Structures are given as C-alpha cells and as structure tokens.
Amino acid sequence: MELQQASGRTGVSVYVGFMKRYSTGNKIAQNILRSPDFGPVLGITCSSMTAPTYFAGEVDYSGSCLHHCVQDVDRMPWLAGSQIREMTVRLNAPAPGRILFHMGFTCENSVIGNVVMGTVQPRGTPME
C-alpha cells in the first residue's frame, strides 16, 4: 500500500512481482508442507541459478538480484510459514558476471534454512 501511495503521489510506476511463490510447483510444495500428515517444517534449502550470459555487455548485478534472488528471499519464509528473524549472507564473486550468494536464515518460528543463488551456472542447466 505504501508503494502504491508513493506511486500516486509521484507519478512513478511501481511493480512488485513475487511470482515464484504463486507458481504451480511452489503452491503444491506449500500445500504439502501445510498438510497435517507432513509434520512440522524444521528446515528449508533452495538453490537458484542463472547464467553469466545474463550480463552480456556491462556487468550490473541489480537485474539478477531483482529478478532472481529476491524471489528466493521472498519464497523461503513463505514456505517456512514465518518471517525471517535473522540471516547471514556470504558472497563469492570469482569473475565479472559471476556471483554466488549463500544466505543462511532462521525464521521467527525456528525454521532454519539456506539459499544458494547466483550467476555461475550455464544456461540449459536446471535453474531451481
């Protein structure tokens, strides 16, 4: 609502697109995790990659972070059923256009998890 109000005041368009949580596979995963037969969720892990070719021309990591990494940062607490309480982030950037993040986190409901995301995997390899 704050973004919408700011957009109205300034005339600047705003787009928020956490679409991964609404994909069929993730909705199925959430239904399984919420099922009483599944049991409590204790931990979650995620790996999400795109290719270094994402950076054809000038290397600018903001697009990768806004298009890919933000989805995982949103999706993990959503699947855990609780907001993140604390997190650590590590970075490995071995060459221009190649970046790898590791995020470890604990949610308010004590679910722990980790996410590995970056641009070090060739196209054609499964992304998630």
mmCIF file of C-alpha atoms in Angstrom:
data_model
loop_
_atom_site.group_PDB
_atom_site.id
_atom_site.type_symbol
_atom_site.label_atom_id
_atom_site.label_comp_id
_atom_site.label_asym_id
_atom_site.label_seq_id
_atom_site.Cartn_x
_atom_site.Cartn_y
_atom_site.Cartn_z
ATOM 1 C CA MET A 1 0.000 0.000 0.000
ATOM 2 C CA GLU A 2 2.878 2.388 0.766
ATOM 3 C CA LEU A 3 4.375 1.787 -2.681
ATOM 4 C CA GLN A 4 1.009 2.355 -4.329
ATOM 5 C CA GLN A 5 0.511 5.609 -2.420
ATOM 6 C CA ALA A 6 4.036 6.808 -3.279
ATOM 7 C CA SER A 7 3.384 5.963 -6.933
ATOM 8 C CA GLY A 8 0.177 8.000 -6.854
ATOM 9 C CA ARG A 9 1.951 10.984 -5.291
ATOM 10 C CA THR A 10 4.967 10.961 -7.610
ATOM 11 C CA GLY A 11 3.523 9.585 -10.838
ATOM 12 C CA VAL A 12 6.300 6.971 -10.923
ATOM 13 C CA SER A 13 5.170 3.468 -11.887
ATOM 14 C CA VAL A 14 5.803 0.700 -9.365
ATOM 15 C CA TYR A 15 5.925 -3.029 -9.977
ATOM 16 C CA VAL A 16 6.216 -5.703 -7.303
ATOM 17 C CA GLY A 17 6.318 -9.221 -8.664
ATOM 18 C CA PHE A 18 6.878 -12.050 -6.247
ATOM 19 C CA MET A 19 5.523 -14.515 -8.804
ATOM 20 C CA LYS A 20 7.573 -17.579 -7.816
ATOM 21 C CA ARG A 21 5.526 -18.215 -4.695
ATOM 22 C CA TYR A 22 2.451 -18.488 -6.921
ATOM 23 C CA SER A 23 3.894 -20.932 -9.451
ATOM 24 C CA THR A 24 2.213 -24.314 -9.622
ATOM 25 C CA GLY A 25 5.195 -26.203 -8.178
ATOM 26 C CA ASN A 26 5.574 -23.865 -5.223
ATOM 27 C CA LYS A 27 1.841 -23.898 -4.469
ATOM 28 C CA ILE A 28 1.971 -27.707 -4.490
ATOM 29 C CA ALA A 29 5.016 -27.611 -2.183
ATOM 30 C CA GLN A 30 3.255 -25.248 0.219
ATOM 31 C CA ASN A 31 0.136 -27.465 0.270
ATOM 32 C CA ILE A 32 2.323 -30.451 1.159
ATOM 33 C CA LEU A 33 4.203 -28.524 3.844
ATOM 34 C CA ARG A 34 0.934 -27.298 5.412
ATOM 35 C CA SER A 35 -0.631 -30.770 5.396
ATOM 36 C CA PRO A 36 -1.076 -32.232 8.894
ATOM 37 C CA ASP A 37 0.315 -35.521 7.547
ATOM 38 C CA PHE A 38 3.633 -33.861 6.648
ATOM 39 C CA GLY A 39 4.617 -32.848 10.166
ATOM 40 C CA PRO A 40 6.393 -29.714 11.303
ATOM 41 C CA VAL A 41 8.726 -27.898 8.924
ATOM 42 C CA LEU A 42 12.145 -27.746 10.565
ATOM 43 C CA GLY A 43 14.383 -26.621 7.717
ATOM 44 C CA ILE A 44 14.319 -25.491 4.092
ATOM 45 C CA THR A 45 17.004 -25.326 1.432
ATOM 46 C CA CYS A 46 16.983 -23.718 -2.001
ATOM 47 C CA SER A 47 19.331 -23.452 -4.961
ATOM 48 C CA SER A 48 18.573 -20.975 -7.718
ATOM 49 C CA MET A 49 20.933 -20.107 -10.560
ATOM 50 C CA THR A 50 21.074 -18.218 -13.805
ATOM 51 C CA ALA A 51 23.885 -17.947 -16.319
ATOM 52 C CA PRO A 52 26.698 -15.382 -16.552
ATOM 53 C CA THR A 53 25.384 -14.598 -20.050
ATOM 54 C CA TYR A 54 22.694 -12.655 -18.180
ATOM 55 C CA PHE A 55 25.341 -9.908 -18.133
ATOM 56 C CA ALA A 56 26.003 -9.543 -21.873
ATOM 57 C CA GLY A 57 27.671 -6.169 -22.130
ATOM 58 C CA GLU A 58 28.072 -4.231 -18.882
ATOM 59 C CA VAL A 59 28.023 -6.267 -15.686
ATOM 60 C CA ASP A 60 25.184 -4.997 -13.484
ATOM 61 C CA TYR A 61 24.102 -7.325 -10.696
ATOM 62 C CA SER A 62 20.982 -5.355 -9.816
ATOM 63 C CA GLY A 63 18.903 -7.059 -12.530
ATOM 64 C CA SER A 64 19.905 -10.528 -11.384
ATOM 65 C CA CYS A 65 19.212 -9.667 -7.754
ATOM 66 C CA LEU A 66 15.855 -8.059 -8.561
ATOM 67 C CA HIS A 67 14.695 -10.749 -10.996
ATOM 68 C CA HIS A 68 16.041 -13.900 -9.378
ATOM 69 C CA CYS A 69 17.492 -13.577 -5.887
ATOM 70 C CA VAL A 70 14.614 -11.526 -4.483
ATOM 71 C CA GLN A 71 12.257 -14.378 -5.400
ATOM 72 C CA ASP A 72 14.132 -16.816 -3.160
ATOM 73 C CA VAL A 73 14.421 -14.350 -0.305
ATOM 74 C CA ASP A 74 10.617 -13.981 -0.508
ATOM 75 C CA ARG A 75 9.785 -17.644 -1.116
ATOM 76 C CA MET A 76 11.744 -19.275 1.713
ATOM 77 C CA PRO A 77 9.957 -17.604 4.661
ATOM 78 C CA TRP A 78 6.667 -18.022 2.787
ATOM 79 C CA LEU A 79 7.273 -21.789 2.578
ATOM 80 C CA ALA A 80 8.555 -21.837 6.181
ATOM 81 C CA GLY A 81 5.342 -20.145 7.326
ATOM 82 C CA SER A 82 7.110 -17.361 9.202
ATOM 83 C CA GLN A 83 9.136 -14.196 8.683
ATOM 84 C CA ILE A 84 12.922 -14.278 8.826
ATOM 85 C CA ARG A 85 14.274 -13.395 12.267
ATOM 86 C CA GLU A 86 17.971 -13.382 11.403
ATOM 87 C CA MET A 87 20.159 -14.053 8.408
ATOM 88 C CA THR A 88 23.740 -14.168 7.276
ATOM 89 C CA VAL A 89 24.861 -13.576 3.706
ATOM 90 C CA ARG A 90 28.135 -14.660 2.142
ATOM 91 C CA LEU A 91 29.379 -13.728 -1.308
ATOM 92 C CA ASN A 92 31.796 -15.255 -3.795
ATOM 93 C CA ALA A 93 32.438 -13.272 -6.991
ATOM 94 C CA PRO A 94 35.253 -15.069 -8.864
ATOM 95 C CA ALA A 95 34.981 -13.071 -12.119
ATOM 96 C CA PRO A 96 32.906 -10.280 -13.694
ATOM 97 C CA GLY A 97 29.371 -11.546 -14.296
ATOM 98 C CA ARG A 98 29.834 -14.494 -11.964
ATOM 99 C CA ILE A 99 28.429 -14.079 -8.493
ATOM 100 C CA LEU A 100 27.350 -16.592 -5.889
ATOM 101 C CA PHE A 101 25.446 -15.802 -2.693
ATOM 102 C CA HIS A 102 24.787 -18.033 0.288
ATOM 103 C CA MET A 103 22.067 -16.912 2.676
ATOM 104 C CA GLY A 104 21.586 -18.743 5.961
ATOM 105 C CA PHE A 105 18.481 -17.840 7.929
ATOM 106 C CA THR A 106 16.345 -18.562 10.966
ATOM 107 C CA CYS A 107 12.636 -17.747 10.941
ATOM 108 C CA GLU A 108 10.565 -16.466 13.855
ATOM 109 C CA ASN A 109 9.019 -19.955 14.174
ATOM 110 C CA SER A 110 12.550 -21.513 14.491
ATOM 111 C CA VAL A 111 12.631 -22.976 10.960
ATOM 112 C CA ILE A 112 16.220 -22.815 9.694
ATOM 113 C CA GLY A 113 17.354 -22.766 6.118
ATOM 114 C CA ASN A 114 19.796 -21.799 3.461
ATOM 115 C CA VAL A 115 19.658 -20.454 -0.059
ATOM 116 C CA VAL A 116 22.401 -20.619 -2.683
ATOM 117 C CA MET A 117 21.757 -18.273 -5.598
ATOM 118 C CA GLY A 118 23.820 -16.705 -8.306
ATOM 119 C CA THR A 119 25.010 -16.493 -11.878
ATOM 120 C CA VAL A 120 27.604 -19.258 -12.105
ATOM 121 C CA GLN A 121 25.635 -21.972 -13.877
ATOM 122 C CA PRO A 122 25.346 -22.379 -17.660
ATOM 123 C CA ARG A 123 22.016 -21.911 -19.438
ATOM 124 C CA GLY A 124 20.287 -25.191 -20.147
ATOM 125 C CA THR A 125 21.018 -26.482 -16.656
ATOM 126 C CA PRO A 126 18.000 -26.640 -14.327
ATOM 127 C CA MET A 127 17.705 -23.275 -12.603
ATOM 128 C CA GLU A 128 15.835 -24.182 -9.405
#
